[in-house]
């Protein structure tokens, strides 16, 4: 699970550094679908699986925000 969080975080930072919010929506949907498939179709409504998917989405979106802030900070420096 830790490597999933790291991978999603790196993807989020790269998205924030390069792309707009529309790409974040697509990648968020892909993260949810990937989390469901990785956990098995029968366990979709298990609380543990839902919390795992929610954690992945939160990490993705926070990392995206970090990438956007980083991009704006770098563009303002002379």
PDB file of N, CA, C and O in Angstrom:
ATOM      1  N   UNK A   1       0.829  -1.199   0.000  1.00  0.00           N
ATOM      2  CA  UNK A   1       0.000   0.000   0.000  1.00  0.00           C
ATOM      3  C   UNK A   1       0.869   1.257   0.000  1.00  0.00           C
ATOM      4  O   UNK A   1       0.499   2.256  -0.595  1.00  0.00           O
ATOM      5  N   UNK A   2       2.025   1.185   0.648  1.00  0.00           N
ATOM      6  CA  UNK A   2       2.898   2.352   0.702  1.00  0.00           C
ATOM      7  C   UNK A   2       3.387   2.751  -0.685  1.00  0.00           C
ATOM      8  O   UNK A   2       3.445   3.937  -1.017  1.00  0.00           O
ATOM      9  N   UNK A   3       3.712   1.768  -1.517  1.00  0.00           N
ATOM     10  CA  UNK A   3       4.185   2.090  -2.862  1.00  0.00           C
ATOM     11  C   UNK A   3       3.074   2.690  -3.718  1.00  0.00           C
ATOM     12  O   UNK A   3       3.345   3.505  -4.606  1.00  0.00           O
ATOM     13  N   UNK A   4       1.838   2.286  -3.470  1.00  0.00           N
ATOM     14  CA  UNK A   4       0.717   2.906  -4.177  1.00  0.00           C
ATOM     15  C   UNK A   4       0.619   4.386  -3.825  1.00  0.00           C
ATOM     16  O   UNK A   4       0.393   5.225  -4.688  1.00  0.00           O
ATOM     17  N   UNK A   5       0.792   4.696  -2.542  1.00  0.00           N
ATOM     18  CA  UNK A   5       0.716   6.087  -2.106  1.00  0.00           C
ATOM     19  C   UNK A   5       1.854   6.910  -2.703  1.00  0.00           C
ATOM     20  O   UNK A   5       1.647   8.050  -3.134  1.00  0.00           O
ATOM     21  N   UNK A   6       3.043   6.351  -2.725  1.00  0.00           N
ATOM     22  CA  UNK A   6       4.187   7.059  -3.298  1.00  0.00           C
ATOM     23  C   UNK A   6       3.970   7.292  -4.791  1.00  0.00           C
ATOM     24  O   UNK A   6       4.203   8.393  -5.302  1.00  0.00           O
ATOM     25  N   UNK A   7       3.519   6.263  -5.499  1.00  0.00           N
ATOM     26  CA  UNK A   7       3.293   6.388  -6.945  1.00  0.00           C
ATOM     27  C   UNK A   7       2.215   7.421  -7.249  1.00  0.00           C
ATOM     28  O   UNK A   7       2.381   8.263  -8.143  1.00  0.00           O
ATOM     29  N   UNK A   8       1.132   7.389  -6.496  1.00  0.00           N
ATOM     30  CA  UNK A   8       0.045   8.355  -6.712  1.00  0.00           C
ATOM     31  C   UNK A   8       0.520   9.764  -6.364  1.00  0.00           C
ATOM     32  O   UNK A   8       0.174  10.731  -7.044  1.00  0.00           O
ATOM     33  N   UNK A   9       1.332   9.897  -5.334  1.00  0.00           N
ATOM     34  CA  UNK A   9       1.879  11.209  -4.977  1.00  0.00           C
ATOM     35  C   UNK A   9       2.774  11.781  -6.060  1.00  0.00           C
ATOM     36  O   UNK A   9       2.682  12.964  -6.408  1.00  0.00           O
ATOM     37  N   UNK A  10       3.643  10.951  -6.615  1.00  0.00           N
ATOM     38  CA  UNK A  10       4.525  11.408  -7.695  1.00  0.00           C
ATOM     39  C   UNK A  10       3.706  11.795  -8.923  1.00  0.00           C
ATOM     40  O   UNK A  10       3.958  12.836  -9.549  1.00  0.00           O
ATOM     41  N   UNK A  11       2.721  10.989  -9.258  1.00  0.00           N
ATOM     42  CA  UNK A  11       1.855  11.303 -10.401  1.00  0.00           C
ATOM     43  C   UNK A  11       1.118  12.622 -10.153  1.00  0.00           C
ATOM     44  O   UNK A  11       0.989  13.451 -11.051  1.00  0.00           O
ATOM     45  N   UNK A  12       0.648  12.838  -8.934  1.00  0.00           N
ATOM     46  CA  UNK A  12      -0.051  14.081  -8.616  1.00  0.00           C
ATOM     47  C   UNK A  12       0.831  15.307  -8.747  1.00  0.00           C
ATOM     48  O   UNK A  12       0.417  16.329  -9.292  1.00  0.00           O
ATOM     49  N   UNK A  13       2.073  15.218  -8.266  1.00  0.00           N
ATOM     50  CA  UNK A  13       2.992  16.351  -8.381  1.00  0.00           C
ATOM     51  C   UNK A  13       3.297  16.634  -9.847  1.00  0.00           C
ATOM     52  O   UNK A  13       3.311  17.795 -10.283  1.00  0.00           O
ATOM     53  N   UNK A  14       3.538  15.584 -10.618  1.00  0.00           N
ATOM     54  CA  UNK A  14       3.820  15.777 -12.039  1.00  0.00           C
ATOM     55  C   UNK A  14       2.622  16.371 -12.773  1.00  0.00           C
ATOM     56  O   UNK A  14       2.783  17.222 -13.654  1.00  0.00           O
ATOM     57  N   UNK A  15       1.420  15.938 -12.422  1.00  0.00           N
ATOM     58  CA  UNK A  15       0.215  16.516 -13.031  1.00  0.00           C
ATOM     59  C   UNK A  15       0.080  17.993 -12.681  1.00  0.00           C
ATOM     60  O   UNK A  15      -0.254  18.815 -13.526  1.00  0.00           O
ATOM     61  N   UNK A  16       0.300  18.319 -11.421  1.00  0.00           N
ATOM     62  CA  UNK A  16       0.188  19.709 -11.000  1.00  0.00           C
ATOM     63  C   UNK A  16       1.236  20.598 -11.628  1.00  0.00           C
ATOM     64  O   UNK A  16       1.010  21.773 -11.879  1.00  0.00           O
ATOM     65  N   UNK A  17       2.398  20.024 -11.891  1.00  0.00           N
ATOM     66  CA  UNK A  17       3.478  20.796 -12.485  1.00  0.00           C
ATOM     67  C   UNK A  17       3.263  21.042 -13.974  1.00  0.00           C
ATOM     68  O   UNK A  17       3.732  22.027 -14.513  1.00  0.00           O
ATOM     69  N   UNK A  18       2.513  20.161 -14.624  1.00  0.00           N
ATOM     70  CA  UNK A  18       2.409  20.238 -16.079  1.00  0.00           C
ATOM     71  C   UNK A  18       0.992  20.502 -16.605  1.00  0.00           C
ATOM     72  O   UNK A  18       0.826  21.241 -17.558  1.00  0.00           O
ATOM     73  N   UNK A  19      -0.031  19.893 -16.019  1.00  0.00           N
ATOM     74  CA  UNK A  19      -1.363  19.912 -16.605  1.00  0.00           C
ATOM     75  C   UNK A  19      -2.351  20.720 -15.762  1.00  0.00           C
ATOM     76  O   UNK A  19      -2.076  21.105 -14.635  1.00  0.00           O
ATOM     77  N   UNK A  20      -3.535  20.908 -16.324  1.00  0.00           N
ATOM     78  CA  UNK A  20      -4.620  21.631 -15.659  1.00  0.00           C
ATOM     79  C   UNK A  20      -5.529  20.671 -14.904  1.00  0.00           C
ATOM     80  O   UNK A  20      -5.320  19.464 -14.890  1.00  0.00           O
ATOM     81  N   UNK A  21      -6.603  21.210 -14.331  1.00  0.00           N
ATOM     82  CA  UNK A  21      -7.501  20.426 -13.474  1.00  0.00           C
ATOM     83  C   UNK A  21      -8.272  19.351 -14.227  1.00  0.00           C
ATOM     84  O   UNK A  21      -8.670  18.359 -13.623  1.00  0.00           O
ATOM     85  N   UNK A  22      -8.477  19.506 -15.516  1.00  0.00           N
ATOM     86  CA  UNK A  22      -9.208  18.480 -16.273  1.00  0.00           C
ATOM     87  C   UNK A  22      -8.459  17.149 -16.251  1.00  0.00           C
ATOM     88  O   UNK A  22      -9.069  16.082 -16.155  1.00  0.00           O
ATOM     89  N   UNK A  23      -7.146  17.206 -16.311  1.00  0.00           N
ATOM     90  CA  UNK A  23      -6.347  15.976 -16.238  1.00  0.00           C
ATOM     91  C   UNK A  23      -6.464  15.347 -14.854  1.00  0.00           C
ATOM     92  O   UNK A  23      -6.459  14.123 -14.724  1.00  0.00           O
ATOM     93  N   UNK A  24      -6.595  16.171 -13.821  1.00  0.00           N
ATOM     94  CA  UNK A  24      -6.750  15.648 -12.460  1.00  0.00           C
ATOM     95  C   UNK A  24      -8.046  14.868 -12.322  1.00  0.00           C
ATOM     96  O   UNK A  24      -8.073  13.824 -11.667  1.00  0.00           O
ATOM     97  N   UNK A  25      -9.107  15.332 -12.949  1.00  0.00           N
ATOM     98  CA  UNK A  25     -10.388  14.628 -12.884  1.00  0.00           C
ATOM     99  C   UNK A  25     -10.277  13.252 -13.528  1.00  0.00           C
ATOM    100  O   UNK A  25     -10.749  12.251 -12.978  1.00  0.00           O
ATOM    101  N   UNK A  26      -9.617  13.188 -14.672  1.00  0.00           N
ATOM    102  CA  UNK A  26      -9.454  11.913 -15.371  1.00  0.00           C
ATOM    103  C   UNK A  26      -8.598  10.956 -14.546  1.00  0.00           C
ATOM    104  O   UNK A  26      -8.930   9.776 -14.398  1.00  0.00           O
ATOM    105  N   UNK A  27      -7.506  11.453 -13.995  1.00  0.00           N
ATOM    106  CA  UNK A  27      -6.619  10.585 -13.214  1.00  0.00           C
ATOM    107  C   UNK A  27      -7.283  10.171 -11.903  1.00  0.00           C
ATOM    108  O   UNK A  27      -7.064   9.059 -11.419  1.00  0.00           O
ATOM    109  N   UNK A  28      -8.106  11.019 -11.321  1.00  0.00           N
ATOM    110  CA  UNK A  28      -8.842  10.639 -10.116  1.00  0.00           C
ATOM    111  C   UNK A  28      -9.803   9.493 -10.414  1.00  0.00           C
ATOM    112  O   UNK A  28      -9.891   8.529  -9.647  1.00  0.00           O
ATOM    113  N   UNK A  29     -10.500   9.586 -11.526  1.00  0.00           N
ATOM    114  CA  UNK A  29     -11.407   8.493 -11.918  1.00  0.00           C
ATOM    115  C   UNK A  29     -10.624   7.213 -12.181  1.00  0.00           C
ATOM    116  O   UNK A  29     -11.060   6.121 -11.779  1.00  0.00           O
ATOM    117  N   UNK A  30      -9.475   7.324 -12.821  1.00  0.00           N
ATOM    118  CA  UNK A  30      -8.646   6.140 -13.073  1.00  0.00           C
ATOM    119  C   UNK A  30      -8.125   5.550 -11.761  1.00  0.00           C
ATOM    120  O   UNK A  30      -8.007   4.326 -11.634  1.00  0.00           O
ATOM    121  N   UNK A  31      -7.833   6.376 -10.791  1.00  0.00           N
ATOM    122  CA  UNK A  31      -7.386   5.896  -9.486  1.00  0.00           C
ATOM    123  C   UNK A  31      -8.487   5.127  -8.777  1.00  0.00           C
ATOM    124  O   UNK A  31      -8.241   4.071  -8.185  1.00  0.00           O
ATOM    125  N   UNK A  32      -9.700   5.637  -8.842  1.00  0.00           N
ATOM    126  CA  UNK A  32     -10.830   4.944  -8.213  1.00  0.00           C
ATOM    127  C   UNK A  32     -11.073   3.600  -8.898  1.00  0.00           C
ATOM    128  O   UNK A  32     -11.229   2.571  -8.226  1.00  0.00           O
ATOM    129  N   UNK A  33     -11.079   3.600 -10.220  1.00  0.00           N
ATOM    130  CA  UNK A  33     -11.284   2.342 -10.951  1.00  0.00           C
ATOM    131  C   UNK A  33     -10.143   1.367 -10.672  1.00  0.00           C
ATOM    132  O   UNK A  33     -10.372   0.176 -10.448  1.00  0.00           O
ATOM    133  N   UNK A  34      -8.918   1.863 -10.660  1.00  0.00           N
ATOM    134  CA  UNK A  34      -7.776   1.006 -10.350  1.00  0.00           C
ATOM    135  C   UNK A  34      -7.831   0.435  -8.951  1.00  0.00           C
ATOM    136  O   UNK A  34      -7.479  -0.724  -8.719  1.00  0.00           O
ATOM    137  N   UNK A  35      -8.280   1.228  -7.992  1.00  0.00           N
ATOM    138  CA  UNK A  35      -8.426   0.738  -6.627  1.00  0.00           C
ATOM    139  C   UNK A  35      -9.490  -0.329  -6.496  1.00  0.00           C
ATOM    140  O   UNK A  35      -9.335  -1.300  -5.753  1.00  0.00           O
ATOM    141  N   UNK A  36     -10.571  -0.178  -7.233  1.00  0.00           N
ATOM    142  CA  UNK A  36     -11.644  -1.184  -7.219  1.00  0.00           C
ATOM    143  C   UNK A  36     -11.155  -2.481  -7.855  1.00  0.00           C
ATOM    144  O   UNK A  36     -11.380  -3.575  -7.328  1.00  0.00           O
ATOM    145  N   UNK A  37     -10.485  -2.362  -8.986  1.00  0.00           N
ATOM    146  CA  UNK A  37     -10.000  -3.560  -9.679  1.00  0.00           C
ATOM    147  C   UNK A  37      -8.926  -4.266  -8.856  1.00  0.00           C
ATOM    148  O   UNK A  37      -8.913  -5.499  -8.765  1.00  0.00           O
ATOM    149  N   UNK A  38      -8.022  -3.513  -8.253  1.00  0.00           N
ATOM    150  CA  UNK A  38      -6.948  -4.113  -7.454  1.00  0.00           C
ATOM    151  C   UNK A  38      -7.495  -4.814  -6.217  1.00  0.00           C
ATOM    152  O   UNK A  38      -6.934  -5.813  -5.767  1.00  0.00           O
ATOM    153  N   UNK A  39      -8.584  -4.301  -5.669  1.00  0.00           N
ATOM    154  CA  UNK A  39      -9.160  -4.893  -4.474  1.00  0.00           C
ATOM    155  C   UNK A  39     -10.106  -6.041  -4.753  1.00  0.00           C
ATOM    156  O   UNK A  39     -10.501  -6.764  -3.839  1.00  0.00           O
ATOM    157  N   UNK A  40     -10.476  -6.210  -5.978  1.00  0.00           N
ATOM    158  CA  UNK A  40     -11.431  -7.259  -6.316  1.00  0.00           C
ATOM    159  C   UNK A  40     -12.830  -6.693  -6.394  1.00  0.00           C
ATOM    160  O   UNK A  40     -13.221  -5.849  -5.589  1.00  0.00           O
ATOM    161  N   UNK A  41     -13.577  -7.145  -7.345  1.00  0.00           N
ATOM    162  CA  UNK A  41     -14.927  -6.620  -7.575  1.00  0.00           C
ATOM    163  C   UNK A  41     -15.855  -6.957  -6.406  1.00  0.00           C
ATOM    164  O   UNK A  41     -16.721  -6.183  -6.040  1.00  0.00           O
ATOM    165  N   UNK A  42     -15.676  -8.092  -5.784  1.00  0.00           N
ATOM    166  CA  UNK A  42     -16.546  -8.503  -4.684  1.00  0.00           C
ATOM    167  C   UNK A  42     -16.363  -7.694  -3.423  1.00  0.00           C
ATOM    168  O   UNK A  42     -17.242  -7.646  -2.567  1.00  0.00           O
ATOM    169  N   UNK A  43     -15.216  -7.026  -3.287  1.00  0.00           N
ATOM    170  CA  UNK A  43     -14.926  -6.270  -2.066  1.00  0.00           C
ATOM    171  C   UNK A  43     -15.081  -4.763  -2.243  1.00  0.00           C
ATOM    172  O   UNK A  43     -14.476  -3.997  -1.518  1.00  0.00           O
ATOM    173  N   UNK A  44     -15.876  -4.326  -3.200  1.00  0.00           N
ATOM    174  CA  UNK A  44     -15.997  -2.904  -3.478  1.00  0.00           C
ATOM    175  C   UNK A  44     -16.587  -2.156  -2.285  1.00  0.00           C
ATOM    176  O   UNK A  44     -16.141  -1.076  -1.948  1.00  0.00           O
ATOM    177  N   UNK A  45     -17.561  -2.723  -1.615  1.00  0.00           N
ATOM    178  CA  UNK A  45     -18.237  -2.019  -0.530  1.00  0.00           C
ATOM    179  C   UNK A  45     -17.696  -2.380   0.843  1.00  0.00           C
ATOM    180  O   UNK A  45     -18.335  -2.109   1.848  1.00  0.00           O
ATOM    181  N   UNK A  46     -16.513  -2.945   0.879  1.00  0.00           N
ATOM    182  CA  UNK A  46     -15.832  -3.186   2.146  1.00  0.00           C
ATOM    183  C   UNK A  46     -15.275  -1.848   2.645  1.00  0.00           C
ATOM    184  O   UNK A  46     -14.691  -1.070   1.885  1.00  0.00           O
ATOM    185  N   UNK A  47     -15.455  -1.550   3.939  1.00  0.00           N
ATOM    186  CA  UNK A  47     -15.020  -0.270   4.481  1.00  0.00           C
ATOM    187  C   UNK A  47     -13.523  -0.067   4.322  1.00  0.00           C
ATOM    188  O   UNK A  47     -13.061   1.040   4.046  1.00  0.00           O
ATOM    189  N   UNK A  48     -12.755  -1.125   4.509  1.00  0.00           N
ATOM    190  CA  UNK A  48     -11.303  -1.022   4.364  1.00  0.00           C
ATOM    191  C   UNK A  48     -10.937  -0.629   2.934  1.00  0.00           C
ATOM    192  O   UNK A  48     -10.072   0.215   2.712  1.00  0.00           O
ATOM    193  N   UNK A  49     -11.580  -1.227   1.947  1.00  0.00           N
ATOM    194  CA  UNK A  49     -11.306  -0.913   0.545  1.00  0.00           C
ATOM    195  C   UNK A  49     -11.726   0.513   0.215  1.00  0.00           C
ATOM    196  O   UNK A  49     -11.013   1.240  -0.462  1.00  0.00           O
ATOM    197  N   UNK A  50     -12.878   0.945   0.699  1.00  0.00           N
ATOM    198  CA  UNK A  50     -13.339   2.314   0.435  1.00  0.00           C
ATOM    199  C   UNK A  50     -12.413   3.349   1.057  1.00  0.00           C
ATOM    200  O   UNK A  50     -12.105   4.370   0.440  1.00  0.00           O
ATOM    201  N   UNK A  51     -11.933   3.086   2.266  1.00  0.00           N
ATOM    202  CA  UNK A  51     -10.999   4.011   2.910  1.00  0.00           C
ATOM    203  C   UNK A  51      -9.655   4.036   2.185  1.00  0.00           C
ATOM    204  O   UNK A  51      -9.021   5.084   2.087  1.00  0.00           O
ATOM    205  N   UNK A  52      -9.223   2.900   1.670  1.00  0.00           N
ATOM    206  CA  UNK A  52      -7.977   2.853   0.904  1.00  0.00           C
ATOM    207  C   UNK A  52      -8.090   3.696  -0.360  1.00  0.00           C
ATOM    208  O   UNK A  52      -7.178   4.445  -0.701  1.00  0.00           O
ATOM    209  N   UNK A  53      -9.201   3.560  -1.056  1.00  0.00           N
ATOM    210  CA  UNK A  53      -9.417   4.336  -2.281  1.00  0.00           C
ATOM    211  C   UNK A  53      -9.513   5.823  -1.952  1.00  0.00           C
ATOM    212  O   UNK A  53      -8.934   6.663  -2.648  1.00  0.00           O
ATOM    213  N   UNK A  54     -10.197   6.161  -0.877  1.00  0.00           N
ATOM    214  CA  UNK A  54     -10.304   7.551  -0.465  1.00  0.00           C
ATOM    215  C   UNK A  54      -8.933   8.122  -0.115  1.00  0.00           C
ATOM    216  O   UNK A  54      -8.615   9.254  -0.477  1.00  0.00           O
ATOM    217  N   UNK A  55      -8.103   7.346   0.551  1.00  0.00           N
ATOM    218  CA  UNK A  55      -6.751   7.795   0.897  1.00  0.00           C
ATOM    219  C   UNK A  55      -5.924   8.044  -0.362  1.00  0.00           C
ATOM    220  O   UNK A  55      -5.203   9.039  -0.453  1.00  0.00           O
ATOM    221  N   UNK A  56      -6.037   7.157  -1.340  1.00  0.00           N
ATOM    222  CA  UNK A  56      -5.315   7.347  -2.595  1.00  0.00           C
ATOM    223  C   UNK A  56      -5.768   8.624  -3.309  1.00  0.00           C
ATOM    224  O   UNK A  56      -4.944   9.380  -3.827  1.00  0.00           O
ATOM    225  N   UNK A  57      -7.059   8.883  -3.312  1.00  0.00           N
ATOM    226  CA  UNK A  57      -7.585  10.084  -3.976  1.00  0.00           C
ATOM    227  C   UNK A  57      -7.128  11.343  -3.238  1.00  0.00           C
ATOM    228  O   UNK A  57      -6.740  12.332  -3.869  1.00  0.00           O
ATOM    229  N   UNK A  58      -7.142  11.316  -1.922  1.00  0.00           N
ATOM    230  CA  UNK A  58      -6.704  12.483  -1.145  1.00  0.00           C
ATOM    231  C   UNK A  58      -5.220  12.756  -1.376  1.00  0.00           C
ATOM    232  O   UNK A  58      -4.813  13.910  -1.566  1.00  0.00           O
ATOM    233  N   UNK A  59      -4.409  11.714  -1.387  1.00  0.00           N
ATOM    234  CA  UNK A  59      -2.974  11.890  -1.651  1.00  0.00           C
ATOM    235  C   UNK A  59      -2.757  12.443  -3.056  1.00  0.00           C
ATOM    236  O   UNK A  59      -1.942  13.353  -3.257  1.00  0.00           O
ATOM    237  N   UNK A  60      -3.481  11.930  -4.035  1.00  0.00           N
ATOM    238  CA  UNK A  60      -3.362  12.413  -5.408  1.00  0.00           C
ATOM    239  C   UNK A  60      -3.688  13.896  -5.500  1.00  0.00           C
ATOM    240  O   UNK A  60      -2.950  14.683  -6.088  1.00  0.00           O
ATOM    241  N   UNK A  61      -4.776  14.310  -4.886  1.00  0.00           N
ATOM    242  CA  UNK A  61      -5.204  15.691  -5.012  1.00  0.00           C
ATOM    243  C   UNK A  61      -4.324  16.646  -4.210  1.00  0.00           C
ATOM    244  O   UNK A  61      -4.055  17.761  -4.647  1.00  0.00           O
ATOM    245  N   UNK A  62      -3.848  16.223  -3.067  1.00  0.00           N
ATOM    246  CA  UNK A  62      -2.914  17.055  -2.305  1.00  0.00           C
ATOM    247  C   UNK A  62      -1.582  17.194  -3.038  1.00  0.00           C
ATOM    248  O   UNK A  62      -0.983  18.274  -3.058  1.00  0.00           O
ATOM    249  N   UNK A  63      -1.117  16.120  -3.651  1.00  0.00           N
ATOM    250  CA  UNK A  63       0.123  16.179  -4.422  1.00  0.00           C
ATOM    251  C   UNK A  63      -0.056  17.067  -5.652  1.00  0.00           C
ATOM    252  O   UNK A  63       0.865  17.794  -6.041  1.00  0.00           O
ATOM    253  N   UNK A  64      -1.223  17.031  -6.269  1.00  0.00           N
ATOM    254  CA  UNK A  64      -1.515  17.912  -7.401  1.00  0.00           C
ATOM    255  C   UNK A  64      -1.434  19.371  -6.958  1.00  0.00           C
ATOM    256  O   UNK A  64      -0.820  20.199  -7.632  1.00  0.00           O
ATOM    257  N   UNK A  65      -2.027  19.672  -5.827  1.00  0.00           N
ATOM    258  CA  UNK A  65      -1.986  21.035  -5.302  1.00  0.00           C
ATOM    259  C   UNK A  65      -0.551  21.460  -5.024  1.00  0.00           C
ATOM    260  O   UNK A  65      -0.158  22.591  -5.320  1.00  0.00           O
ATOM    261  N   UNK A  66       0.246  20.572  -4.477  1.00  0.00           N
ATOM    262  CA  UNK A  66       1.654  20.856  -4.234  1.00  0.00           C
ATOM    263  C   UNK A  66       2.381  21.146  -5.547  1.00  0.00           C
ATOM    264  O   UNK A  66       3.195  22.073  -5.622  1.00  0.00           O
ATOM    265  N   UNK A  67       2.095  20.384  -6.585  1.00  0.00           N
ATOM    266  CA  UNK A  67       2.710  20.624  -7.886  1.00  0.00           C
ATOM    267  C   UNK A  67       2.304  21.964  -8.480  1.00  0.00           C
ATOM    268  O   UNK A  67       3.131  22.659  -9.085  1.00  0.00           O
ATOM    269  N   UNK A  68       1.049  22.352  -8.316  1.00  0.00           N
ATOM    270  CA  UNK A  68       0.586  23.652  -8.818  1.00  0.00           C
ATOM    271  C   UNK A  68       1.287  24.779  -8.079  1.00  0.00           C
ATOM    272  O   UNK A  68       1.761  25.752  -8.691  1.00  0.00           O
ATOM    273  N   UNK A  69       1.393  24.669  -6.774  1.00  0.00           N
ATOM    274  CA  UNK A  69       2.068  25.698  -5.975  1.00  0.00           C
ATOM    275  C   UNK A  69       3.542  25.780  -6.351  1.00  0.00           C
ATOM    276  O   UNK A  69       4.107  26.867  -6.472  1.00  0.00           O
ATOM    277  N   UNK A  70       4.150  24.627  -6.559  1.00  0.00           N
ATOM    278  CA  UNK A  70       5.561  24.574  -6.934  1.00  0.00           C
ATOM    279  C   UNK A  70       5.773  25.234  -8.303  1.00  0.00           C
ATOM    280  O   UNK A  70       6.719  25.987  -8.511  1.00  0.00           O
ATOM    281  N   UNK A  71       4.878  24.951  -9.257  1.00  0.00           N
ATOM    282  CA  UNK A  71       4.982  25.543 -10.591  1.00  0.00           C
ATOM    283  C   UNK A  71       4.851  27.056 -10.526  1.00  0.00           C
ATOM    284  O   UNK A  71       5.609  27.791 -11.152  1.00  0.00           O
ATOM    285  N   UNK A  72       3.909  27.559  -9.752  1.00  0.00           N
ATOM    286  CA  UNK A  72       3.715  29.005  -9.660  1.00  0.00           C
ATOM    287  C   UNK A  72       4.889  29.676  -8.969  1.00  0.00           C
ATOM    288  O   UNK A  72       5.278  30.782  -9.321  1.00  0.00           O
ATOM    289  N   UNK A  73       5.455  29.006  -7.981  1.00  0.00           N
ATOM    290  CA  UNK A  73       6.618  29.564  -7.287  1.00  0.00           C
ATOM    291  C   UNK A  73       7.829  29.651  -8.177  1.00  0.00           C
ATOM    292  O   UNK A  73       8.603  30.588  -8.113  1.00  0.00           O
ATOM    293  N   UNK A  74       8.010  28.672  -9.037  1.00  0.00           N
ATOM    294  CA  UNK A  74       9.151  28.678  -9.942  1.00  0.00           C
ATOM    295  C   UNK A  74       8.983  29.684 -11.067  1.00  0.00           C
ATOM    296  O   UNK A  74       9.963  30.227 -11.565  1.00  0.00           O
ATOM    297  N   UNK A  75       7.753  29.952 -11.473  1.00  0.00           N
ATOM    298  CA  UNK A  75       7.534  30.876 -12.578  1.00  0.00           C
ATOM    299  C   UNK A  75       7.661  32.332 -12.133  1.00  0.00           C
ATOM    300  O   UNK A  75       7.899  33.203 -12.958  1.00  0.00           O
ATOM    301  N   UNK A  76       7.539  32.625 -10.885  1.00  0.00           N
ATOM    302  CA  UNK A  76       7.633  34.003 -10.397  1.00  0.00           C
ATOM    303  C   UNK A  76       9.061  34.437 -10.108  1.00  0.00           C
ATOM    304  O   UNK A  76       9.343  35.612  -9.982  1.00  0.00           O
ATOM    305  N   UNK A  77       9.971  33.499  -9.959  1.00  0.00           N
ATOM    306  CA  UNK A  77      11.359  33.869  -9.680  1.00  0.00           C
ATOM    307  C   UNK A  77      12.017  34.410 -10.933  1.00  0.00           C
ATOM    308  O   UNK A  77      11.740  33.964 -12.033  1.00  0.00           O
ATOM    309  N   UNK A  78      12.901  35.418 -10.767  1.00  0.00           N
ATOM    310  CA  UNK A  78      13.541  36.037 -11.941  1.00  0.00           C
ATOM    311  C   UNK A  78      14.539  35.142 -12.629  1.00  0.00           C
ATOM    312  O   UNK A  78      15.095  34.275 -12.351  1.00  0.00           O
TER     313      UNK A  78
END
